[in-house]
CSV table of C-alpha atoms in Angstrom, one decimal:
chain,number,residue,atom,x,y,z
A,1,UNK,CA,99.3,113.8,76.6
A,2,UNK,CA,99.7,111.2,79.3
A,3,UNK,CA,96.9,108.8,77.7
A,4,UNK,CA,99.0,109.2,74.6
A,5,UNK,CA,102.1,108.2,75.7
A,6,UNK,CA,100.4,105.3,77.6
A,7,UNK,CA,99.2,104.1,74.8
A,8,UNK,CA,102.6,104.3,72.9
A,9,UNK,CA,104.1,102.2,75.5
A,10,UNK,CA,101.6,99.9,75.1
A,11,UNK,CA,101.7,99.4,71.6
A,12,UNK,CA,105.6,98.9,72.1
A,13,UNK,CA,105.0,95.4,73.6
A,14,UNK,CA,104.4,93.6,70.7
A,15,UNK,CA,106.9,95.7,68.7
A,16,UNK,CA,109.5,94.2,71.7
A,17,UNK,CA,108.2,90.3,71.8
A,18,UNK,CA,108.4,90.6,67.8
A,19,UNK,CA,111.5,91.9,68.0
A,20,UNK,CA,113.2,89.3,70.7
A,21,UNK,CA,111.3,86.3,69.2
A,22,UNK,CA,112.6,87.0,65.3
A,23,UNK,CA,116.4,87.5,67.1
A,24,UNK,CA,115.8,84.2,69.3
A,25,UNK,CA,115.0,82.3,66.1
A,26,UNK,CA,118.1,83.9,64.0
A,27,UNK,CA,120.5,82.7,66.7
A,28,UNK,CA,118.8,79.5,67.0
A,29,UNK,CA,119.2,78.6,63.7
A,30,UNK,CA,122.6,79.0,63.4
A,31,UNK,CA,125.1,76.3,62.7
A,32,UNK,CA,127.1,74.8,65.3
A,33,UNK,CA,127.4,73.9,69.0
A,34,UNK,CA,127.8,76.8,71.2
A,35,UNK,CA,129.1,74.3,74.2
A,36,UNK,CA,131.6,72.7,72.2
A,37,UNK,CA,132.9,76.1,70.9
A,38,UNK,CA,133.7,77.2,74.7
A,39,UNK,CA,136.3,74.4,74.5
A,40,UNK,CA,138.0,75.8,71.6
A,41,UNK,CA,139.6,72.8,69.7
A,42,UNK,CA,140.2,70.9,73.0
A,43,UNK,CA,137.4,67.4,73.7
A,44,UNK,CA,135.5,68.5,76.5
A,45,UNK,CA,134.0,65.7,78.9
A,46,UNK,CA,130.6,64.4,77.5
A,47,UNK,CA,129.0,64.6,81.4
A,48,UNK,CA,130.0,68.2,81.3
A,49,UNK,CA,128.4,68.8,78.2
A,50,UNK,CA,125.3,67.7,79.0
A,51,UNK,CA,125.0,69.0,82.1
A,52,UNK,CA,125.7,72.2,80.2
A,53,UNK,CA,123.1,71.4,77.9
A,54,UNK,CA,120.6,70.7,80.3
A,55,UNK,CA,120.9,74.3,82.2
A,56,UNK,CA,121.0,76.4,79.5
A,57,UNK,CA,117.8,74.4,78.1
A,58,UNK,CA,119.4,73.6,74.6
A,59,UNK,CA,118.0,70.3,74.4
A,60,UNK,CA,114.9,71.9,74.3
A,61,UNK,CA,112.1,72.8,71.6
A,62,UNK,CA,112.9,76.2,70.3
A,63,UNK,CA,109.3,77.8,71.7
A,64,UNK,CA,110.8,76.3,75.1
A,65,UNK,CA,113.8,77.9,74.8
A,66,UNK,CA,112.3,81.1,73.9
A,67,UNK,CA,109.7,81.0,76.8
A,68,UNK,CA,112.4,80.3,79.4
A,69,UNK,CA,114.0,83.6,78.2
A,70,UNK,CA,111.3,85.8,77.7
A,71,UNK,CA,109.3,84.8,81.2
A,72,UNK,CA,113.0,85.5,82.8
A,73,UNK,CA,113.5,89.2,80.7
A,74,UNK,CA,110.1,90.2,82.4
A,75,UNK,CA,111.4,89.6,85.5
A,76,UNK,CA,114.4,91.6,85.1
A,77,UNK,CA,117.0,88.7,84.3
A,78,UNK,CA,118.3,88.8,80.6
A,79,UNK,CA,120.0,85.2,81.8
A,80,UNK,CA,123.8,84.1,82.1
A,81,UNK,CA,126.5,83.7,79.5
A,82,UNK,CA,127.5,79.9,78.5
A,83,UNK,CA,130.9,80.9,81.0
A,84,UNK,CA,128.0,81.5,84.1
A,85,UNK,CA,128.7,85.8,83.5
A,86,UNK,CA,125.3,87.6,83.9
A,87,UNK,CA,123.7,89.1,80.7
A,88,UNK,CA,123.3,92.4,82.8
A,89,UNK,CA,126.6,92.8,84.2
A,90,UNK,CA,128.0,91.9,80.9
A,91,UNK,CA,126.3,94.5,79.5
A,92,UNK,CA,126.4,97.8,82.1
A,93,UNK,CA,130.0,98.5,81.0
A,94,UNK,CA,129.7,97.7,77.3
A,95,UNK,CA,126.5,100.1,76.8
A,96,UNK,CA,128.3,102.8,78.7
A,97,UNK,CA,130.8,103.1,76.1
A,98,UNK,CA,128.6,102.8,73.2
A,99,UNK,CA,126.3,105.2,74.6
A,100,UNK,CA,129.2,107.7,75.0
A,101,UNK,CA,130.3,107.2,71.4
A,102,UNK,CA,126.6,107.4,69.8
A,103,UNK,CA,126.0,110.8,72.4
A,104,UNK,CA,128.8,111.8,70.9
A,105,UNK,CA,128.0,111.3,67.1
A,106,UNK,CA,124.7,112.7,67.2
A,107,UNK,CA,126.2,116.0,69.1
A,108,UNK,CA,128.2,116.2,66.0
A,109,UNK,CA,125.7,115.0,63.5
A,110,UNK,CA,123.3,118.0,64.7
A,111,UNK,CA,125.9,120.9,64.9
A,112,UNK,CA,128.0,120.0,61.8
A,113,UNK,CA,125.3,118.5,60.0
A,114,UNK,CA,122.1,121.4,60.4
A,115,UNK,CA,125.1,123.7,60.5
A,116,UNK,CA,126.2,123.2,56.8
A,117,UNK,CA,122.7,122.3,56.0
A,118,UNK,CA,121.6,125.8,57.0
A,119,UNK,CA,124.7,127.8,55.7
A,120,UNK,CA,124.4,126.0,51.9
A,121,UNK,CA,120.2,127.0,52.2
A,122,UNK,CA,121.0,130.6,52.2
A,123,UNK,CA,123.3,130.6,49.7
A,124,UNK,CA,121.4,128.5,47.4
A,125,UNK,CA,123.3,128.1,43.6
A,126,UNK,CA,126.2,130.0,44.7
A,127,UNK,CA,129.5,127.9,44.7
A,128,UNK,CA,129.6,127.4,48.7
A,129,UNK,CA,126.6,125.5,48.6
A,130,UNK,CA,127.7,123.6,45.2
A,131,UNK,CA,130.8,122.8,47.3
A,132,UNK,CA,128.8,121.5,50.4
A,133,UNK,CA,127.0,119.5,48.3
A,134,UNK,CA,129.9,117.6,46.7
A,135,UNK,CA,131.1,117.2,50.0
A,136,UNK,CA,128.5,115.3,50.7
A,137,UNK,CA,128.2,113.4,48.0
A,138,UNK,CA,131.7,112.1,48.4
A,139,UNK,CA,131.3,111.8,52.2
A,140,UNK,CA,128.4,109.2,51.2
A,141,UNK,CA,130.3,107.3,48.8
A,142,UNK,CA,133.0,106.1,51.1
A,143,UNK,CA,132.5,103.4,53.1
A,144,UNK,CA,133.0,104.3,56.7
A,145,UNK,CA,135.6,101.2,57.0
A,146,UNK,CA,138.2,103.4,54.6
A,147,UNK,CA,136.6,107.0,56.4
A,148,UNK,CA,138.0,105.6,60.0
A,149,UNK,CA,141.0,104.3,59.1
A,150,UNK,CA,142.3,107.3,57.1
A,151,UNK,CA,141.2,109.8,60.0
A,152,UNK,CA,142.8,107.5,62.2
A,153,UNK,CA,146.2,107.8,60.1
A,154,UNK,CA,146.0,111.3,59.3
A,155,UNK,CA,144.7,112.9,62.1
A,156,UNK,CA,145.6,110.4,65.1
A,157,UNK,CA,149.3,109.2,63.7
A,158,UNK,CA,150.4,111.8,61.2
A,159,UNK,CA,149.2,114.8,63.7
A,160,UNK,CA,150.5,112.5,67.0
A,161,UNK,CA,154.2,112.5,65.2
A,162,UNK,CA,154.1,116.0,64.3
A,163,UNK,CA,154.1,116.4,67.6
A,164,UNK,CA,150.1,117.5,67.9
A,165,UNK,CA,148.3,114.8,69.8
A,166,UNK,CA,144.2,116.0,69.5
A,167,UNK,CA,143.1,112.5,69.0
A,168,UNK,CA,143.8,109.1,70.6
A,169,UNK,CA,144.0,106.8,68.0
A,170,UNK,CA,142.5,103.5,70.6
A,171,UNK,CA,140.6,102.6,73.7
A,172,UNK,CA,139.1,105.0,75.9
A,173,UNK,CA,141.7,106.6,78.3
A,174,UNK,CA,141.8,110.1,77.4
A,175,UNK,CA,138.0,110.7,78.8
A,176,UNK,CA,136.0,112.3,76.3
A,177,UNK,CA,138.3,113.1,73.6
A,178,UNK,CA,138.6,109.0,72.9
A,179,UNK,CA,135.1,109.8,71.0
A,180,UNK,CA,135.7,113.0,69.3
A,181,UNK,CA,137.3,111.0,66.0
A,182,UNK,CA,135.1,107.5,66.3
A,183,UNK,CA,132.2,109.4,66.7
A,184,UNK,CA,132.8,111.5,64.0
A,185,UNK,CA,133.2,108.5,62.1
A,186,UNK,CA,130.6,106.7,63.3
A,187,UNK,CA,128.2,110.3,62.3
A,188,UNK,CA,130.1,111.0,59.2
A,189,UNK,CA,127.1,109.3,56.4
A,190,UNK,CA,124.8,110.7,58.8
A,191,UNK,CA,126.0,114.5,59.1
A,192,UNK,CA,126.3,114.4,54.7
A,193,UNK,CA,122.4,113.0,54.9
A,194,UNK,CA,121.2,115.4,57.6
A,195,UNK,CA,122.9,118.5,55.7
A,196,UNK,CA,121.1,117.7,52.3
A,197,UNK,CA,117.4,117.3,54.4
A,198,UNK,CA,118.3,120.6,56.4
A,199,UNK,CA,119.4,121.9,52.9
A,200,UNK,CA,116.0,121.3,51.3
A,201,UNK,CA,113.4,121.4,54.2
A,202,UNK,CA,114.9,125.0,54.8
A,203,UNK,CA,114.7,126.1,51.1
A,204,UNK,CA,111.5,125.0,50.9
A,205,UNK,CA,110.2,126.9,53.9
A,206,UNK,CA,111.8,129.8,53.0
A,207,UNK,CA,109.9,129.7,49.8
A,208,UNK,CA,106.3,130.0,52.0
A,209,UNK,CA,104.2,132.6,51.9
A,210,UNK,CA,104.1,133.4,55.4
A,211,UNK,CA,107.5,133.9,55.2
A,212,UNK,CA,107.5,136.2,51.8
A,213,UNK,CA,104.9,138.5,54.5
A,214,UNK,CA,107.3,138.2,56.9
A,215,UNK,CA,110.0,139.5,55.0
A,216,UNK,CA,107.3,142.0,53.3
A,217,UNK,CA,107.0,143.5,57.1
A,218,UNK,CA,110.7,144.2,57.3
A,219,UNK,CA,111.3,141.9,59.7
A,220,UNK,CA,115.4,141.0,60.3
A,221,UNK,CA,116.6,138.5,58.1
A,222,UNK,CA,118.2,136.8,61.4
A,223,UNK,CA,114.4,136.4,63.2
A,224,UNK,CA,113.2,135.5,60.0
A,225,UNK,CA,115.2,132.8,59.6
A,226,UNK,CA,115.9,131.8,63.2
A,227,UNK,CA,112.3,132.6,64.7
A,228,UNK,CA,110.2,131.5,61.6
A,229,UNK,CA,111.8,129.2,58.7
A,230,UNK,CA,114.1,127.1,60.8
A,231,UNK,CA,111.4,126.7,63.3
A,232,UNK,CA,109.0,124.8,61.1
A,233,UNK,CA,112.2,123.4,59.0
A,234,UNK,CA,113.5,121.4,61.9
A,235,UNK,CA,110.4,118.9,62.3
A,236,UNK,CA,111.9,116.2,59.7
A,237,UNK,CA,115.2,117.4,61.2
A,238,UNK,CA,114.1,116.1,64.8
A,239,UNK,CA,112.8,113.2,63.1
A,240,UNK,CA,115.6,111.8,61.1
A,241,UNK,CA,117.8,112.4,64.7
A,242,UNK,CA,115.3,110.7,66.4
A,243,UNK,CA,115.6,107.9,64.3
A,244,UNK,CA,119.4,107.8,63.3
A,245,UNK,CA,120.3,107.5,67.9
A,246,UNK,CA,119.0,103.7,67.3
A,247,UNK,CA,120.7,103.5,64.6
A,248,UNK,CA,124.3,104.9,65.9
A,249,UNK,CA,124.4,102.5,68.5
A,250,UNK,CA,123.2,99.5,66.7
A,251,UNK,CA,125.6,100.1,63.9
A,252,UNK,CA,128.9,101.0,66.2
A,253,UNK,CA,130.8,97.4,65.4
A,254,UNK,CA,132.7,98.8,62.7
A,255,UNK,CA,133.8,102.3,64.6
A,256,UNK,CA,134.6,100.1,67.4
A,257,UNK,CA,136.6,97.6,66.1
A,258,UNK,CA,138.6,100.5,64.4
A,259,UNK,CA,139.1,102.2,67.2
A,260,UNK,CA,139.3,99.4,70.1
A,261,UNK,CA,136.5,101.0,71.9
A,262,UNK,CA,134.9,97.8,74.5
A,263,UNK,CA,131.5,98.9,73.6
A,264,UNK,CA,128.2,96.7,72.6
A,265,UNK,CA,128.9,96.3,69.1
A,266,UNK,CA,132.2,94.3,69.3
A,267,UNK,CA,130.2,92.2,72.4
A,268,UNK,CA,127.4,91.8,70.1
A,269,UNK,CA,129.8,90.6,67.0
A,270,UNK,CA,131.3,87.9,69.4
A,271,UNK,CA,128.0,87.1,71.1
A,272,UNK,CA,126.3,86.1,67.5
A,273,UNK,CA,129.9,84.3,66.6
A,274,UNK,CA,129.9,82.1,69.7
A,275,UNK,CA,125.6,81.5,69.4
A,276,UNK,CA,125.4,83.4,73.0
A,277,UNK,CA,121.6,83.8,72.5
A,278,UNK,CA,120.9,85.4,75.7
A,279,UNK,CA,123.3,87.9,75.3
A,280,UNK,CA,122.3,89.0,71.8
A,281,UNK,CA,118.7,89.1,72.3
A,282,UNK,CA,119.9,90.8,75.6
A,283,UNK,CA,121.3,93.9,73.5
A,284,UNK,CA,118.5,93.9,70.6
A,285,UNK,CA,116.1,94.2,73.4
A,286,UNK,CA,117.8,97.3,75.0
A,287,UNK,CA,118.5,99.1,71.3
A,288,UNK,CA,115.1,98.3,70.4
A,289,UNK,CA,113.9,100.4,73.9
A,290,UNK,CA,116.4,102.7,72.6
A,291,UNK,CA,114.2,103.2,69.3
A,292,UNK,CA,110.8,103.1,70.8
A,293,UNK,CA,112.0,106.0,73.3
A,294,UNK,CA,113.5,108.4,71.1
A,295,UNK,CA,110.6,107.9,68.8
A,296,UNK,CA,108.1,108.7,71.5
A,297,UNK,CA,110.5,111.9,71.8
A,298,UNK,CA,110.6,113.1,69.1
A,299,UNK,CA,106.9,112.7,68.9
A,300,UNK,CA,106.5,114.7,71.7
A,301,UNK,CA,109.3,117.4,70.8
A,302,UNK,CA,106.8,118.0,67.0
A,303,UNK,CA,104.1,119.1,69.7
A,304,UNK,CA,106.8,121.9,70.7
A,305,UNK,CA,108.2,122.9,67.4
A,306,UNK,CA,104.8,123.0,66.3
A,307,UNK,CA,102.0,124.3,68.2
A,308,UNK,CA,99.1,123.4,66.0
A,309,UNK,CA,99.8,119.6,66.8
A,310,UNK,CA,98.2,118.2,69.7
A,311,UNK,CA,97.8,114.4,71.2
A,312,UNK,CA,94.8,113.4,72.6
């Protein structure tokens, strides 16, 4: 087990320098001066310019540029801001609150999601799981721009002047109830996909033959099902999770924006408006960490769920 995860980790190093060095070139090749937009539509001093231009290496090669930045993100320093703020501290308190928002979606991703999944497997063709279905269907089809700003009417404003206030509608000062509604937002496309997989991966195990003998033993339905088929049903479960925490995080701009949260998507909006290159290759760096540990996970958790799997 230990040489395997070893050897993950090593094979995650190219995935990372790929990864920073494909970002790096995106930003670089975008349009404009990122020193003369720090000025707004002011003239700012030519001698300030380029001694701005000279330490932050922009009047150098692109490879240059990208060597600077990747000999200093080995070292521990992601770099500085074009307005002298280290990447680091810029980012501590912005990945805080996306972490607590995607946390929060993929709490209710899991429960609601394998929930519903498991409820509409057992009653396969009758009209509760037609129902679920739909719902999911429809859930998919909106776009989750129009899903957060009609929860955030009907069940921040509407409930908040009826006197009920369960969710804040902005920012984070209620603690942990901020990210009950953005996270259920930000899960919402998830949860509908998750319920259709936990759907059919259940269906399909219950349909096995050990099963069928387990049922021919008279075992309890409930140890059948909890013990047995969801057991063995939750491997592409774990796996879609493990996949979709990356994905929560990276693709939190448009929950937060809705919802005012400070987190790393509206940083990383402005970052790539304003050319910060440091800064966004900063936060692809981390996500992708993000990815490569929750896949080495959930990798590990199959090796639990399933005892026949073993890494060498």
């Amino acid at each position: 087990m230990g040489r395997y995860i070893i050897r993950r980790l090593i094979q995650a190093i190219p995935v990372l320098l790929g990864a920073t060095l494909l970002i790096y070139a995106i930003v670089f090749a975008l349009p404009g001066d990122p020193i003369a937009a720090l000025a707004g539509e002011k003239r700012m001093d030519p001698n300030i310019v380029a001694i701005l231009r000279d330490q932050y290496h922009l009047n150098d090669p692109f490879i240059v540029q990208y060597w600077y930045y990747l000999t200093g993100m080995f070292g521990g320093d992601f770099g500085k801001t074009f307005a002298g703020v280290p990447v680091t501290d810029l980012m501590a308190g912005k990945f805080q609150v996306t972490i607590n928002l995607a946390v929060t979606a993929l709490v209710l991703e899991a429960v609601i999601g394998i929930g519903l999944g498991l409820y509409a497997a057992l009653r396969r063709g009758r009209p509760a799981d037609s129902l679920i279905l739909a719902s999911t269907l429809v859930l998919i089809s909106i776009p989750t721009l129009v899903t957060g700003f009609v929860l955030q009417l009907l069940l921040g404003v509407k409930l908040k002047t009826a006197g009920i206030d369960l969710f804040p509608i902005a920012g984070v000062t209620e603690g942990w109830r901020s990210y009950l509604l953005p996270g259920f937002v930000l899960a919402g496309v998830s949860i509908a996909y998750l319920t259709r997989l936990t759907r059919t991966s259940l269906a399909e195990t219950l349909r096995a033959d050990y099963i069928r003998t387990a049922v021919a033993k008279g075992l309890p339905r409930r140890r059948v099902v909890g013990r047995h088929a969801l057991r063995n049903a939750l491997i592409p479960l774990v796996t879609f999770l493990g996949a979709d925490l990356g994905t929560l995080m990276g693709g939190a701009v448009i929950t937060e924006t809705i919802f005012n949260l400070p987190g790393i998507g509206q940083q990383l909006f402005s970052s790539v408006h304003l050319r910060e290159q440091s800064v966004v290759v900063g936060i692809v760096t981390v996500l992708v960490l993000v990815y490569i540990l929750a896949n080495l996970v959930v990798d590990l958790l199959y090796a639990v769920l399933d005892p026949r799997i073993r890494y060498e």
